[in-house]
Coordinates of C-alpha atoms and ligand atoms in Angstrom, one line a residue:
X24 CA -20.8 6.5 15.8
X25 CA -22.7 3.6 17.8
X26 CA -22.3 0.1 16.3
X27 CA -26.1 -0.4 14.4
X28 CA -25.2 3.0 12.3
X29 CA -21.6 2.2 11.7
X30 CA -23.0 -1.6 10.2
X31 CA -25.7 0.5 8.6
X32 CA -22.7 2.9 7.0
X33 CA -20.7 -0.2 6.3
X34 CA -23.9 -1.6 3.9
X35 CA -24.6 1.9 2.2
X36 CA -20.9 2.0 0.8
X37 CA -19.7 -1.3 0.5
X38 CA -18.7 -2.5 -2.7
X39 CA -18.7 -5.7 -4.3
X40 CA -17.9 -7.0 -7.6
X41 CA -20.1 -10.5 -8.7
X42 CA -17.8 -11.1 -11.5
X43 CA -14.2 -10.5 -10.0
X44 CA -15.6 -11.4 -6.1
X45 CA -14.2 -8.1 -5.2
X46 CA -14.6 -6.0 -2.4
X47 CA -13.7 -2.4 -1.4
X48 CA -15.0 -1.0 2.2
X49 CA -14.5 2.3 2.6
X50 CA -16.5 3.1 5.8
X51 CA -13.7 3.3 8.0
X52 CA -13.1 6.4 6.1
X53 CA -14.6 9.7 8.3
X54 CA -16.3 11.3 5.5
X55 CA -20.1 12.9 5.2
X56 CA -22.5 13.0 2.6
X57 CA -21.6 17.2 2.5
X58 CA -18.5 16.3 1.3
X59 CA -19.7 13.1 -1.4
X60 CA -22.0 16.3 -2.6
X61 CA -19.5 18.7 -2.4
X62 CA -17.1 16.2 -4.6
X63 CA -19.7 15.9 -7.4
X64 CA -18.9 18.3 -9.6
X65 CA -14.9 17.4 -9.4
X66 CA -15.6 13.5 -10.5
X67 CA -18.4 14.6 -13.0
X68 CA -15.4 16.3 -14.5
X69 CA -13.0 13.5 -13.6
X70 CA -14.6 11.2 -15.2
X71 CA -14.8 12.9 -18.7
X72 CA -11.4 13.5 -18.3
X73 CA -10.4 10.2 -18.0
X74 CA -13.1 9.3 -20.8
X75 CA -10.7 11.3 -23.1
X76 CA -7.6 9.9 -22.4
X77 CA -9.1 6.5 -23.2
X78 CA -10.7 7.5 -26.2
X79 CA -6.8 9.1 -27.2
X80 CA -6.8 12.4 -25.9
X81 CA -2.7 13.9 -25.3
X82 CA -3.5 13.2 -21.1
X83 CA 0.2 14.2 -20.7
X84 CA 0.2 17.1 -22.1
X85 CA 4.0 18.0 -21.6
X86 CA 5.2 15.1 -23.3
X87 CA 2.6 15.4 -26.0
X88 CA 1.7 11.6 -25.3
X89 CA -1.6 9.8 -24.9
X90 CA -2.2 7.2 -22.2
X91 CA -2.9 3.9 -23.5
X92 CA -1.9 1.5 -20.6
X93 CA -6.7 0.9 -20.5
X94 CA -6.0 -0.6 -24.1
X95 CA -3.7 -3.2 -23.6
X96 CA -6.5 -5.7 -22.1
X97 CA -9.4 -4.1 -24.6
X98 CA -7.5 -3.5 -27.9
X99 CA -10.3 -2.7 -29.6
X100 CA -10.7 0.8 -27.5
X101 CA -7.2 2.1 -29.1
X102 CA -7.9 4.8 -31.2
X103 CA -6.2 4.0 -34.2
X104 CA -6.3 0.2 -36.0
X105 CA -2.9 0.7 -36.3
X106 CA -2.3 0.9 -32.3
X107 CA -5.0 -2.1 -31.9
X108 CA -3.3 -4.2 -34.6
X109 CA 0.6 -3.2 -32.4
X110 CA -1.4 -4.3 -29.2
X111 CA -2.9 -8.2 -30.7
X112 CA 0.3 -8.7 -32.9
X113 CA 2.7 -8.1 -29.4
X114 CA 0.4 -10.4 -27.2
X115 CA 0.9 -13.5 -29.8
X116 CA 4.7 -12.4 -30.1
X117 CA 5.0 -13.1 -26.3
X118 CA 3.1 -16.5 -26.2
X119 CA 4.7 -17.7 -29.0
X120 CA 8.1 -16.7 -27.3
X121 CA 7.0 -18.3 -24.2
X122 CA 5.7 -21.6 -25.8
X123 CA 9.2 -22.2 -27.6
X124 CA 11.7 -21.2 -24.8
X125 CA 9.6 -23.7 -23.1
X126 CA 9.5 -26.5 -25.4
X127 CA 12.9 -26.0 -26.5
X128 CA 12.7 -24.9 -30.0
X129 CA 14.7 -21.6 -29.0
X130 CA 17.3 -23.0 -26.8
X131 CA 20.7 -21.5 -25.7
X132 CA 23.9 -22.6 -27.5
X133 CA 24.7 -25.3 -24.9
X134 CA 21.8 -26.4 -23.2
X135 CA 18.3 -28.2 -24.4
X136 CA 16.8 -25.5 -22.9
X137 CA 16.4 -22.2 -21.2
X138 CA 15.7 -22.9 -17.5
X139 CA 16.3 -19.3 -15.9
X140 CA 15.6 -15.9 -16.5
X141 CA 17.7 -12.8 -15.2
X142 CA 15.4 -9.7 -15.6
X143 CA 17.6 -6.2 -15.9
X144 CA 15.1 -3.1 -15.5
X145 CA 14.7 -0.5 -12.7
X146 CA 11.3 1.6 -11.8
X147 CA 8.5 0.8 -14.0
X148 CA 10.6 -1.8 -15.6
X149 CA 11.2 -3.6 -12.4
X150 CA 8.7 -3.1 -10.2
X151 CA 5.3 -4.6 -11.6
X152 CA 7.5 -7.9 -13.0
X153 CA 8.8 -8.1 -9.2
X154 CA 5.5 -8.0 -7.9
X155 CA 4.0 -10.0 -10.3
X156 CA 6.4 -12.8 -9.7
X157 CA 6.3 -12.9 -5.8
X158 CA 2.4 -12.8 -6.1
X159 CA 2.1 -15.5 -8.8
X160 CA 5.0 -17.7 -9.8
X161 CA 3.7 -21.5 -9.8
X162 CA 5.7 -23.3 -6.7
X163 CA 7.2 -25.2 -9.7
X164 CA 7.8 -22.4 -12.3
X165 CA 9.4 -23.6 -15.7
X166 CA 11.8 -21.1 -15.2
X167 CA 12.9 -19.9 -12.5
X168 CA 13.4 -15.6 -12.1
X169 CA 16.3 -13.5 -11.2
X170 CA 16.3 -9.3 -10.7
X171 CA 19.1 -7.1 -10.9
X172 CA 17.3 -3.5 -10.3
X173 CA 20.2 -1.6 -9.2
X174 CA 23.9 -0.1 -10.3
X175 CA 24.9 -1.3 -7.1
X176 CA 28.0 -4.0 -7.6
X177 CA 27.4 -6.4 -4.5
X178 CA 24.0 -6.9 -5.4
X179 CA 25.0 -7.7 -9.3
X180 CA 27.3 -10.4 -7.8
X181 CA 25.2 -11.6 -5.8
X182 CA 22.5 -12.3 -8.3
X183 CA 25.3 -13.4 -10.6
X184 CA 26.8 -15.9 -7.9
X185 CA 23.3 -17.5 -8.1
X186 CA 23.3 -17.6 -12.0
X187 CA 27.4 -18.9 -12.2
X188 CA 26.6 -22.2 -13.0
X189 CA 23.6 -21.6 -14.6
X190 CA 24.5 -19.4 -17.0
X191 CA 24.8 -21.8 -19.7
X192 CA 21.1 -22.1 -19.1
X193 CA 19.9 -18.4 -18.6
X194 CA 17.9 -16.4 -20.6
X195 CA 18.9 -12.5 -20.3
X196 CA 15.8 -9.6 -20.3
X197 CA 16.7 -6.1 -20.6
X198 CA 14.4 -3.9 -19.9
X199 CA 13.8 -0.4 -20.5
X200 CA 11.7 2.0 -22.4
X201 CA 14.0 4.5 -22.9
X202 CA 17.0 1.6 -23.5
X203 CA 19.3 4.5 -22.0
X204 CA 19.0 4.2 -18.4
X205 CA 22.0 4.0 -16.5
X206 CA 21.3 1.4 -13.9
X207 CA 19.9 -0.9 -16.5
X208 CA 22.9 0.1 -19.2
X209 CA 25.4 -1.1 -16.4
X210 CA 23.4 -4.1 -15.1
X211 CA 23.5 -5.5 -19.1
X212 CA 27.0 -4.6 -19.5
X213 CA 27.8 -6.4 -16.7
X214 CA 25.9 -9.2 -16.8
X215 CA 27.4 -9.9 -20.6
X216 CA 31.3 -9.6 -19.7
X217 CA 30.0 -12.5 -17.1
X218 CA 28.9 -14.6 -20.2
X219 CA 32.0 -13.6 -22.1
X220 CA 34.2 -15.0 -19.4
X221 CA 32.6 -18.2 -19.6
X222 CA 33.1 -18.0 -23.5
X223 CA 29.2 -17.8 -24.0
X224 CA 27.8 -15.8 -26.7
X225 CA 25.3 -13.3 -24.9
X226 CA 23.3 -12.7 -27.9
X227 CA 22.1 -16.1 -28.0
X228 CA 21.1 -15.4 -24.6
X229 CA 19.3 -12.0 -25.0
X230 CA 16.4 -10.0 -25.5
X231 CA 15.4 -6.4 -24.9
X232 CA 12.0 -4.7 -24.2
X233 CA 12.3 -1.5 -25.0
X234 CA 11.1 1.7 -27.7
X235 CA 11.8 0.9 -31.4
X236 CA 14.8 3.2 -32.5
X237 CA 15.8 2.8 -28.4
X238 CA 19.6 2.7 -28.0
X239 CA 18.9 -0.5 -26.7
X240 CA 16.7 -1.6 -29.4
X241 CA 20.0 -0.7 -31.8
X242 CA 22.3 -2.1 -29.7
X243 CA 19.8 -5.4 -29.7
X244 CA 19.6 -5.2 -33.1
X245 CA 23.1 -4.7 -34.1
X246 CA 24.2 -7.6 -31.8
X247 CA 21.8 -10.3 -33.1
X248 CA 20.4 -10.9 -30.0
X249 CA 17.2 -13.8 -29.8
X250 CA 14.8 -10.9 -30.3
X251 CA 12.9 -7.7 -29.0
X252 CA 9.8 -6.7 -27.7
X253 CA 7.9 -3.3 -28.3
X254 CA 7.4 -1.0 -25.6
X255 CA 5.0 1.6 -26.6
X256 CA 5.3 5.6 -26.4
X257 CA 1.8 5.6 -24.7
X258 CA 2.6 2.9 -21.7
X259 CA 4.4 4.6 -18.9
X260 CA 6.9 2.9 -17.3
X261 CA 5.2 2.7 -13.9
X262 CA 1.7 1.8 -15.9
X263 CA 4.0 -0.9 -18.1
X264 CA 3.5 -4.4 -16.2
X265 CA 0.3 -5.4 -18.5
X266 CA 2.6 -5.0 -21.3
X267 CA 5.3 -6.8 -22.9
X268 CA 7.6 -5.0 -19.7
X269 CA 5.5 -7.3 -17.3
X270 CA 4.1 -10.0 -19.8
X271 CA 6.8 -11.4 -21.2
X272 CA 8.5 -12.4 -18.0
X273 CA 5.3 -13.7 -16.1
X274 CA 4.6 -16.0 -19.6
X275 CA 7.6 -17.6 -19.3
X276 CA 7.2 -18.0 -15.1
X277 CA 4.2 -19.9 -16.4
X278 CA 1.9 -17.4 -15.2
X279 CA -1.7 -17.0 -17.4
X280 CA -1.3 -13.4 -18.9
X281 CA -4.8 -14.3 -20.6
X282 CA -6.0 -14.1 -17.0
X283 CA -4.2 -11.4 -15.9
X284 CA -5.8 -9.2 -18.6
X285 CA -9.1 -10.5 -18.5
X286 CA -8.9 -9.2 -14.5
X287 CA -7.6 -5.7 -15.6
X288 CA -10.7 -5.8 -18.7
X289 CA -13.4 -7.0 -15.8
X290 CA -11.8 -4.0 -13.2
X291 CA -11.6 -1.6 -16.2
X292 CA -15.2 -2.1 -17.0
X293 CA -16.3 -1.4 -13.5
X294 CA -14.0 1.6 -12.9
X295 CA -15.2 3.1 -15.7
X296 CA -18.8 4.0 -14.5
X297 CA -19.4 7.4 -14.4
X298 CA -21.0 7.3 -10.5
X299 CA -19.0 7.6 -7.2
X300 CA -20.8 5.0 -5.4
X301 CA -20.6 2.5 -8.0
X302 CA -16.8 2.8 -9.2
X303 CA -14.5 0.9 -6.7
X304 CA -11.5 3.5 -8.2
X305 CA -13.9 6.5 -7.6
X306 CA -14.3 5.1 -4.2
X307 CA -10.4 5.3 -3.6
X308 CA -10.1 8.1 -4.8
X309 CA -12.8 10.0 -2.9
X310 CA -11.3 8.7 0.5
X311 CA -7.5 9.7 -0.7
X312 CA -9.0 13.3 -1.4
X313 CA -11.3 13.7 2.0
X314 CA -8.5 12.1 4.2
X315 CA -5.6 14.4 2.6
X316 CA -7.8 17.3 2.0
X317 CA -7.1 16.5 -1.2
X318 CA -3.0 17.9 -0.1
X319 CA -1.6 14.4 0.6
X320 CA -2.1 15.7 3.8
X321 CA -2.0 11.8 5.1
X322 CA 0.0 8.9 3.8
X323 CA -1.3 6.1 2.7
X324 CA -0.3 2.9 5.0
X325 CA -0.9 -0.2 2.3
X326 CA -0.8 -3.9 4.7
X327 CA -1.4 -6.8 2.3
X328 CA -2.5 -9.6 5.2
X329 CA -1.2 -11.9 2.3
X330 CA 2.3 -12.9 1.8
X331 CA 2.5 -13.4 -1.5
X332 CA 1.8 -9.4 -1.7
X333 CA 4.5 -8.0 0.2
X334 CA 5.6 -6.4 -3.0
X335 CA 2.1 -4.6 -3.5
X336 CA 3.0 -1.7 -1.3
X337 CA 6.4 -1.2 -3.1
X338 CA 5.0 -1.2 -6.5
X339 CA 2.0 1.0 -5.9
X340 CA 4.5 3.8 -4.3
X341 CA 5.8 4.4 -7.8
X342 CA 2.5 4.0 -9.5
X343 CA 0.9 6.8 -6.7
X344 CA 3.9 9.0 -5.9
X345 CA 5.3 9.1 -9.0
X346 CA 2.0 10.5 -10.8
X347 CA 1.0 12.4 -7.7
X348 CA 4.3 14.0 -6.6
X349 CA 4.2 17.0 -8.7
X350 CA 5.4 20.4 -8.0
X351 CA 3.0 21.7 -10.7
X352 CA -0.6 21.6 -11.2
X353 CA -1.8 21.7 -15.2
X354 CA -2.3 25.6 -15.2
X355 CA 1.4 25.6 -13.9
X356 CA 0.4 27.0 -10.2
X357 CA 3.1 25.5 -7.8
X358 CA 1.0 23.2 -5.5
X359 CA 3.1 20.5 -4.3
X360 CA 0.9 17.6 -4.5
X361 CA 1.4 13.9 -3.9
X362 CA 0.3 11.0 -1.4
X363 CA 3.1 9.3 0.5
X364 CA 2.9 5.4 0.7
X365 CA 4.8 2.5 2.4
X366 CA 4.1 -0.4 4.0
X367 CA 5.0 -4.3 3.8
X368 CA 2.4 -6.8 5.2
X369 CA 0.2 -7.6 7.7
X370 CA 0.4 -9.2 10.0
X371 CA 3.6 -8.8 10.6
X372 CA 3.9 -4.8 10.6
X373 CA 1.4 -5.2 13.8
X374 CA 5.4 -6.1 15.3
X375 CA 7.2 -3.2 13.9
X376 CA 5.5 -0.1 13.3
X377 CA 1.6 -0.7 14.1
X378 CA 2.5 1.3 17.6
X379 CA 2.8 4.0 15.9
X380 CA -0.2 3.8 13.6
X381 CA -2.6 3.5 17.0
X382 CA -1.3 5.8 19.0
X383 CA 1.6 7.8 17.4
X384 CA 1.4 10.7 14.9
X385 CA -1.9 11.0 13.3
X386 CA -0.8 11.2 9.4
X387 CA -2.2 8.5 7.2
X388 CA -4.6 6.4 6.6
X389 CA -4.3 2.6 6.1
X390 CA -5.3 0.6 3.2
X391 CA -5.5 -3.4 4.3
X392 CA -5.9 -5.7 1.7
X393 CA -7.3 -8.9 3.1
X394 CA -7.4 -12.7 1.1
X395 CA -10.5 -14.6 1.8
X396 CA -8.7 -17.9 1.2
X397 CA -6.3 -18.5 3.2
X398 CA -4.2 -21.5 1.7
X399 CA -5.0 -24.2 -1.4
X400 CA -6.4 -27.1 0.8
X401 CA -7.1 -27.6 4.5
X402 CA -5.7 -25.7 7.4
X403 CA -4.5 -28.2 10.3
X404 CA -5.6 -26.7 13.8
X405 CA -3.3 -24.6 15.8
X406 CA -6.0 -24.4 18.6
X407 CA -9.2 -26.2 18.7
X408 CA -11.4 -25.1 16.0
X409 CA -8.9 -22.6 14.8
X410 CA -6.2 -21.9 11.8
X411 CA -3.8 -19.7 10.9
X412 CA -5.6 -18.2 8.4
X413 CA -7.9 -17.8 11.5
X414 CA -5.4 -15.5 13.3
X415 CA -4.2 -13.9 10.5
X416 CA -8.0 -13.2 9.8
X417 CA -8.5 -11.9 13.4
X418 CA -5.5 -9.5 13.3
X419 CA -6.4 -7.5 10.5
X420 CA -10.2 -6.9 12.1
X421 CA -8.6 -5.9 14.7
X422 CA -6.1 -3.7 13.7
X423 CA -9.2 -2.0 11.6
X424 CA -11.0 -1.7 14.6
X425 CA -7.8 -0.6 17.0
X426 CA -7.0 2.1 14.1
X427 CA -10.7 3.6 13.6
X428 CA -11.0 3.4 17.6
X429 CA -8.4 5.9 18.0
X430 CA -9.3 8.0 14.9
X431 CA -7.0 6.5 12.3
X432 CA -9.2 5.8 9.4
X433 CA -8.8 2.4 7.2
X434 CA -10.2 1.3 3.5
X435 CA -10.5 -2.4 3.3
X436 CA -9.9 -4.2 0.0
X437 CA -10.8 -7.5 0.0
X438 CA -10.1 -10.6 -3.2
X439 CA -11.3 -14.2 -3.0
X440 CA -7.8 -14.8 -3.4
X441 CA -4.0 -13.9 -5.5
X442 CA -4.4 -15.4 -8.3
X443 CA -3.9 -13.6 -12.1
X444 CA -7.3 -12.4 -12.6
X445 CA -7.1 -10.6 -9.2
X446 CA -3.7 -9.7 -9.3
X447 CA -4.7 -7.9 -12.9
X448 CA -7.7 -6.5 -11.4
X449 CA -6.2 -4.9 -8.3
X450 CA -3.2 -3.0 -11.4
X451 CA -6.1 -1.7 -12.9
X452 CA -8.2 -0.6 -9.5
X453 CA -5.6 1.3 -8.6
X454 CA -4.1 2.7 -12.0
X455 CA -7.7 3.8 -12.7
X456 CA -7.6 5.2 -9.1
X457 CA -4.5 7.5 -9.2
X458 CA -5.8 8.8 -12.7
X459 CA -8.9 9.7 -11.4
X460 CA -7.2 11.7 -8.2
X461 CA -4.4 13.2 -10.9
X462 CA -7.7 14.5 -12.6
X463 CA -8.9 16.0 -9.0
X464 CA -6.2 17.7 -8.1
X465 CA -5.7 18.7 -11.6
X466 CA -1.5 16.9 -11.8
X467 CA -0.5 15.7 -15.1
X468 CA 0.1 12.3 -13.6
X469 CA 1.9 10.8 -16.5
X470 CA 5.0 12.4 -16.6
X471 CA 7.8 12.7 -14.2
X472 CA 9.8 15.8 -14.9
X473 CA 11.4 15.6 -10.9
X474 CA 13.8 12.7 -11.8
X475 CA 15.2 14.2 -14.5
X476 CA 17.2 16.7 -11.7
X477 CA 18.6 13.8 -9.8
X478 CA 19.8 11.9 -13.1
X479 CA 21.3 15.0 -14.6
X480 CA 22.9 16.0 -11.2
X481 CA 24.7 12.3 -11.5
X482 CA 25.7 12.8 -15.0
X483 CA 27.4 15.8 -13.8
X484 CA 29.3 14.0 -11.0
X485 CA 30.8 11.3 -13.2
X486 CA 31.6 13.9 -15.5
X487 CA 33.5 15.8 -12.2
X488 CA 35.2 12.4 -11.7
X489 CA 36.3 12.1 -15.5
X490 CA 37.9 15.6 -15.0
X491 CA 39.3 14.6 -11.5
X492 CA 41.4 11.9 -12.9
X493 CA 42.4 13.5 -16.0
X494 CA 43.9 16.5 -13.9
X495 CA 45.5 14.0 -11.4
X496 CA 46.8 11.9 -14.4
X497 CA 48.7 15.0 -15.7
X498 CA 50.3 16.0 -12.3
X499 CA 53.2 14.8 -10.8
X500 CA 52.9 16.4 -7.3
X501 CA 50.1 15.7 -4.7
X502 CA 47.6 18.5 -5.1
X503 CA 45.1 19.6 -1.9
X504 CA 41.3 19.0 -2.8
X505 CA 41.2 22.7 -3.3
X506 CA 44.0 22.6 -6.1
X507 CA 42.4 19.6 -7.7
X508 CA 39.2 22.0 -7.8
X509 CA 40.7 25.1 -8.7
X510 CA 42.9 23.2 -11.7
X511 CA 39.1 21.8 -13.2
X512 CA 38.0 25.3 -12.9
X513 CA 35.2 24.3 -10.8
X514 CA 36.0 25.8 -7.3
X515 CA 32.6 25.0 -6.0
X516 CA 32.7 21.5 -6.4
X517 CA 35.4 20.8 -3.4
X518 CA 32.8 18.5 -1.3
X519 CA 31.5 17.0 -4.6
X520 CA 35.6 16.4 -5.3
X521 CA 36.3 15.4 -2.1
X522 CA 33.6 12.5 -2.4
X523 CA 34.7 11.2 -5.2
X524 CA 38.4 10.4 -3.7
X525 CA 36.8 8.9 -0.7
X526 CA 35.0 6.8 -3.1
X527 CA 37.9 6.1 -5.3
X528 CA 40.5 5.5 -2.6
X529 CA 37.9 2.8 -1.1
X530 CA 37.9 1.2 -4.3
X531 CA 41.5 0.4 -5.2
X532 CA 41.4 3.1 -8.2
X533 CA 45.0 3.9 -7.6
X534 CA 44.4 6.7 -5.8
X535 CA 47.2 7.7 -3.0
X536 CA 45.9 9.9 0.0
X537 CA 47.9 11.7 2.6
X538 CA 45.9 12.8 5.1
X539 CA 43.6 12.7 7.3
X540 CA 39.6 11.7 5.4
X541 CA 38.4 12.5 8.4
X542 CA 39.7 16.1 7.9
X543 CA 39.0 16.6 4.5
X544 CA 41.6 20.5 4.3
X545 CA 44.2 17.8 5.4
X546 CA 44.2 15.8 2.3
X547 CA 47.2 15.7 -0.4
X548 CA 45.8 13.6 -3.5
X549 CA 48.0 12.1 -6.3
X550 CA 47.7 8.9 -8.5
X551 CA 50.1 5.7 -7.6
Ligands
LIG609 O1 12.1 1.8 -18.6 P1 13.2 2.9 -18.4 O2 13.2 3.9 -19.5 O3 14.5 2.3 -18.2 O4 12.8 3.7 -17.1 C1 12.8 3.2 -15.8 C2 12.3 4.2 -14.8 O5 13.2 5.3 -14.8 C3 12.8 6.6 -14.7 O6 13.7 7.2 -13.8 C4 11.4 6.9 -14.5 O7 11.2 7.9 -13.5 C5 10.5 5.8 -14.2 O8 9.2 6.1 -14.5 C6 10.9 4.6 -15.1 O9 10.0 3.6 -14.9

């Protein structure tokens, strides 16, 4: 394509927002008007589709749930008063929190006030509040955030190093809709033996976001922690962080959650135009579709040229492969759907991987997301007449222009820049997006039946383990990994046997080896 009609294609499809200052560019993507036409039909249907679900419609039809996440930021679209009146009551519940931890009317024990927060949630309950924070946490927050996401022990002492002398101080968030999530289960359990053995009272320094009736919920409520917050059966966990999951810890970072939803109402509003051209999320999800053949055949590179959004590519892989990556299509036919997506930020991925990208495999297409302003204030020169934000500017037209050279297609979205009401609009662009691709391809993209396997698979292992030592507790002699096996019955199990005493035995558990772990047939286990 010579340079006048790729400027002309460039006009015909751009995108812009007056209200939000919001652009998407999607004429780096190698599509033709055949194929627009040929799509018509599938987003005539998308689109009443997703007019269903947001008028109430069960859009996850396996778990017999609606999807609400649209009427969190327009409460009057729920469908039932009841759901609106949940929705209002919630929002004041969380600013009220936030204005008294912050003025010091609910204050810990022994301290005038709270001045940290240590968020415990993994996934849905995670992500968003990570990303939120690194994008918009004031320089100066009134409270400072911490994360433990994971079961893993070095990291939970290393966050808790951080917290030791602060604990006094620190306000406790578990989060978790189900409030029966391992990772999250251990993190809390954790995290409150490190209060008892500073003689704090954890309740005083607790609260949980999670379902009502949640094990968590009961466990909140039977401890008499500071208080809960509702998590609703019709928010997903990766389409939570515009509720109390991502609200209440961006309130009390300071962050306006007003603004956040206002963002997500304005995006709403434009992604809910029943026209192609028109709808930014339609827009997506018409390049997604003619670069993956509508397969996933490409992945989808996302490069924030913004710091402040390196999280942006973590938190949309849950929100996109999670709701894409199904096995299943609604009428049950196996179809293996799904987009990958990584990335971290440009410019600095133009060091690591961008090779690749330009000349390497041909198997995605990138997604840059470009800042118009680059700092609060002036730049000072780095050469005559030019800034950083100059350079940083500069790289990311030309990796657009290196990529689309050599075939590799790019959408550019572009903000005025990260503040809340962008931050909520780009949630809602792209929660809008992967709902109206789930509807294309015809996934249920609310539900996630693939994790299940891998968390009942670990239940089983710990329950292998429990078995493991009870049989070693009642021997006397040293037993081969094939006797410990054969003595739980389960003879198939030797490797999964076999990595649990590596993993005990690394651990001080008592465990004495003879042996050789490099040769597992060589091994003689006993306890002592
Ligand atoms: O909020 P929770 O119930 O603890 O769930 C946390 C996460 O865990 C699960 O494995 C799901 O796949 C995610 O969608 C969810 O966000």
């Amino acid at each position: 394509m010579d340079a006048a009609t790729l400027w002309q294609r460039y006009q015909d499809w751009l995108y812009y927002h007056e209200g939000l200052e919001f652009y998407v560019d999607i004429s780096r993507m190698r599509f033709d008007e055949a194929f627009v036409e040929a799509m018509k039909p599938r987003f005539a249907k998308a689109f009443e589709d997703m007019a269903a679900l947001e008028k109430g419609a069960i859009a996850n039809p396996d778990e017999d749930r609606m999807v609400g996440h649209y009427w969190l930021r327009h409460s009057q679209l729920a469908p039932t008063a009841e759901i609106q009146q949940e929705i209002e009551d919630t929002l004041v519940q969380i600013e009220t929190f936030a204005r008294k931890i912050h003025s010091g009317d609910i204050h810990p024990p022994d301290a005038a006030k709270f001045t940290d927060i240590l968020s415990i949630g993994i996934g849905g309950s995670a992500l968003g509040p990570q990303f939120v924070a690194e994008a918009l946490a004031p320089s100066s927050p009134p409270m400072e955030i911490h994360f433990i996401d994971n079961s893993d022990p070095a990291g939970i002492d290393a966050i808790l190093l951080q917290l030791e002398d602060k604990l006094a101080s620190t306000l406790v968030i578990a989060i978790s809709k189900s409030g029966g999530t391992p990772e999250t289960r251990n993190g809390t359990i954790e995290v409150q033996k490190a209060f008892e053995s500073q003689s704090r009272n954890f309740a005083a320094h607790a609260i949980a976001i999670t379902s009502k009736g949640s094990k968590l919920d009961q466990q909140a409520k039977a401890e008499g922690w500071l208080t809960t917050f509702p998590m609703f059966d019709w928010i997903g966990g990766r389409t939570s962080e515009l509720s109390a999951v991502g609200l209440v810890d961006a309130a009390l970072q300071g962050i306006d959650i007003r603004a956040m939803l206002a963002g997500a109402k304005e995006m709403d509003e434009a992604t809910r135009i029943p026209d192609i051209k028109t709808n930014p999320a339609a827009l997506l999800a018409l390049s997604w579709y003619s670069a993956g053949n509508g397969k996933g055949e490409k992945d989808m590179v996302v490069l924030p040229y913004k710091d402040s959004l390196l999280l942006f590519s973590r938190y949309l892989q849950q929100l996109v492969m999670e709701s894409l990556g199904k096995e299943k299509d609604l009428d049950g036919n196996i179809v293996h759907q799904g987009i990958a997506v990584y990335g971290n930020k440009g410019s600095t991925d133009q060091h690591a991987y961008v090779q690749q990208l330009r000349e390497g495999v041909p198997n995605f297409f990138a997604t840059l997301i470009e800042v118009l302003e680059d700092r609060q204030g002036n730049s000072p020169e780095i050469d005559p007449g030019v800034t950083s934000g100059d350079y940083l500017s500069g790289f990311l037209q030309g990796t657009r222009k290196a990529l689309y050279e050599n075939h590799r297609d790019s959408i550019t979205v572009t903000i005025p820049q990260v503040n809340p009401r962008t931050v909520g609009a780009l949630i809602a662009l792209y929660e809008r997006a992967v709902g109206l691709y789930g509807f294309l391809v015809n996934v249920n993209a609310y539900h996630q039946p693939g994790v299940e396997a891998g968390k009942k698979a670990a239940a089983d292992i710990l329950a292998l383990q429990n078995q493991v030592m009870a049989v070693l507790k009642s021997q006397k002699q040293a037993s081969s990994l094939v006797e410990l096996a054969a003595a739980i019955g389960q003879p198939q199990e030797v490797e999964a046997i076999y990595k649990i005493i590596r993993h005990l035995a690394a651990n001080h558990r008592g465990i004495h080896i003879e042996g050789s772990l490099g040769k597992p047939s060589s091994l003689k286990v006993a306890l002592g």
